[in-house]
C-alpha positions in Angstrom: -30.1 11.6 70.0 -30.7 10.2 66.5 -33.8 9.1 64.4 -34.7 7.2 61.4 -38.1 8.0 59.5 -39.6 5.9 57.2 -42.5 7.6 55.0 -44.7 6.4 52.3 -46.3 8.8 49.8 -49.4 10.5 50.2 -52.5 7.8 49.4 -50.2 4.8 50.1 -51.8 2.3 52.8 -49.9 2.7 56.2 -47.5 0.4 57.6 -48.8 -2.5 59.3 -47.8 -4.1 62.4 -45.9 -6.9 61.0 -43.9 -4.3 58.9 -43.4 -2.2 62.1 -42.0 -5.1 63.9 -39.5 -5.9 61.1 -38.0 -2.6 61.0 -38.2 -2.7 64.7 -35.7 -5.8 64.5 -33.4 -3.8 62.1 -32.8 -1.3 64.6 -29.9 -3.0 66.1 -28.1 -3.9 63.2 -28.7 -0.6 61.6 -26.8 1.1 64.8 -24.1 -0.9 64.9 -23.3 -0.4 61.1 -23.8 3.3 61.6 -21.3 3.3 64.4 -19.0 1.2 62.5 -18.9 3.6 59.9 -18.6 6.8 61.9 -16.0 5.6 64.2 -13.9 4.2 61.2 -13.0 7.9 60.3 -10.7 9.9 62.4 -12.3 11.9 64.7 -11.5 15.4 64.2 -13.2 18.9 64.1 -13.0 20.9 60.7 -10.2 22.9 60.1 -11.6 25.8 58.2 -10.9 29.5 58.2 -14.5 30.0 56.8 -16.7 32.0 58.8 -19.7 30.5 60.5 -22.7 30.1 58.1 -26.2 31.4 59.4 -29.7 30.2 58.1 -32.9 31.7 58.9 -35.7 29.3 58.7 -39.5 30.2 58.6 -41.9 27.8 60.3 -42.6 25.7 57.2 -38.7 24.8 57.2 -38.1 27.0 54.2 -34.9 29.3 54.1 -35.9 33.1 54.6 -32.2 33.9 53.9 -28.7 32.5 54.2 -25.3 33.8 54.1 -22.9 32.8 51.4 -20.8 30.8 53.9 -23.9 28.8 54.9 -24.4 27.8 51.5 -20.9 26.7 51.1 -21.2 24.5 54.5 -24.4 23.1 52.7 -22.3 22.3 49.8 -19.9 20.6 52.3 -22.5 18.4 53.7 -24.0 17.1 50.5 -20.7 16.2 49.4 -19.8 14.7 53.1 -19.3 10.8 53.8 -23.1 10.3 54.4 -23.9 11.7 50.8 -26.8 13.5 51.8 -29.1 15.5 49.3 -29.9 19.0 49.7 -33.4 18.4 50.8 -31.9 16.1 53.5 -29.8 19.0 54.9 -32.7 21.2 54.7 -34.7 18.6 56.8 -31.9 18.3 59.5 -32.1 22.2 60.1 -35.9 22.2 60.2 -35.8 19.1 62.7 -33.0 20.7 64.7 -34.9 24.0 65.0 -38.3 22.8 65.8 -37.6 20.0 68.0 -39.4 20.4 71.4 -37.1 21.9 74.2 -37.7 24.8 76.8 -38.7 27.9 75.2 -35.3 30.2 74.0 -32.7 27.4 74.8 -30.5 26.4 72.2 -30.7 23.1 70.0 -27.2 21.7 69.2 -26.6 18.9 66.6 -23.0 17.4 65.6 -22.6 16.3 61.9 -19.6 14.5 60.3 -18.4 16.0 57.0 -15.7 15.1 55.0 -13.3 17.2 56.4 -14.3 16.6 60.0 -17.4 17.3 62.3 -19.4 20.7 62.4 -21.7 21.9 64.9 -25.3 23.4 64.1 -26.8 25.5 66.6 -30.6 26.6 66.5 -32.2 29.0 68.4 -35.4 31.2 68.0 -34.9 35.0 66.8 -35.0 37.9 69.2 -38.4 39.1 69.3 -40.1 36.0 68.4 -43.4 34.7 70.3 -42.9 33.4 73.6 -45.9 30.8 74.0 -46.5 29.4 70.5 -43.3 27.6 68.4 -41.1 30.6 67.4 -42.0 32.4 64.1 -38.4 32.4 62.8 -35.2 30.3 63.7 -31.5 31.2 63.1 -29.4 28.0 62.5 -25.6 28.6 63.0 -23.1 26.2 61.2 -19.5 26.3 62.4 -16.9 24.0 63.5 -17.2 22.2 66.4 -15.3 22.7 69.7 -13.7 19.7 71.9 -16.4 20.3 74.4 -19.1 20.1 72.0 -17.6 17.3 70.2 -16.8 15.0 73.1 -20.2 13.8 74.2 -20.6 12.6 70.6 -17.4 10.9 70.7 -18.3 9.4 74.1 -21.5 8.2 72.4 -19.9 6.5 69.0 -17.0 5.3 70.6 -18.6 3.8 73.8 -16.8 5.9 76.3 -17.9 5.4 80.2 -19.0 8.5 82.1 -15.7 8.0 83.9 -13.7 7.9 80.6 -15.6 10.9 79.4 -14.5 13.0 82.7 -10.8 12.2 82.3 -11.1 13.4 78.7 -12.8 16.6 79.8 -10.1 17.1 82.5 -7.3 16.4 79.8 -8.8 19.1 77.5 -8.3 21.2 80.3 -4.8 20.6 80.4 -4.6 18.9 83.7 -1.8 16.1 84.0 -2.6 12.7 84.8 -1.6 13.4 88.8 -3.9 16.6 89.1 -6.6 14.6 87.3 -6.1 11.8 89.9 -6.6 14.2 92.7 -9.9 15.7 90.9 -11.4 12.5 90.9 -10.2 11.2 94.2 -8.5 8.0 92.4 -5.0 7.1 92.2 -2.9 8.0 89.0 -2.5 4.2 88.1 -6.4 4.2 87.8 -6.3 7.4 85.5 -3.6 5.9 83.3 -6.1 2.9 82.8 -8.6 5.2 81.7 -6.6 7.0 79.5 -5.3 3.4 77.9 -9.0 2.3 77.4 -9.7 5.5 75.7 -6.9 5.5 73.4 -7.9 2.1 72.5 -11.6 2.9 71.8 -10.8 5.9 69.8 -7.9 4.6 68.0 -5.4 7.0 69.0 -2.0 6.5 70.4 -1.3 8.9 72.8 -2.7 11.8 75.0 -1.4 14.6 72.7 -3.0 12.8 69.7 -6.3 12.8 71.4 -6.3 16.2 72.3 -5.3 17.2 68.9 -8.4 15.7 67.3 -10.6 17.4 69.8 -9.0 21.1 69.7 
């Protein structure tokens, strides 16, 4: 899921229907450009020995506390390929934390940094209210796992559901013949899927694909 929000300052006139229609017409070109930008970079999780960072947010989005490693992850984000400012990073944390979802469930976002992809998990702190929006949220920032990165990879690189399933089985260490039996297809079909996956993701072999997701 993604979103682009256009805002005008307090006291400014609202967007007109014509302006909204113009923005809507730009959506396809923006998506194509963003996809080209992201897929041009090698797909990989961050390789870091840094511990996960934790940020505790108040309902207004301000930070109540943060670990030192969280501050380091934040610095990586603002120096990443998107060159986001600190305020945009804070906005991302707040948006992730307070997206509508079943109470108590964990929200997950995957973000590309210069060093690779990281995962952001948001969940209410224990003891938060059970009916209204939680009073406090905790966001954990750490390197992605292969299973977390795979859905993002599939979306950005245009993998089909069956191709994504083939990658899932490959990440489990299954050889092509075993994948074929699991999916009830021929080994030749699995190899065709793998060739398509390699072409779409810009890798040359199964080992390289797994290494980028491991």
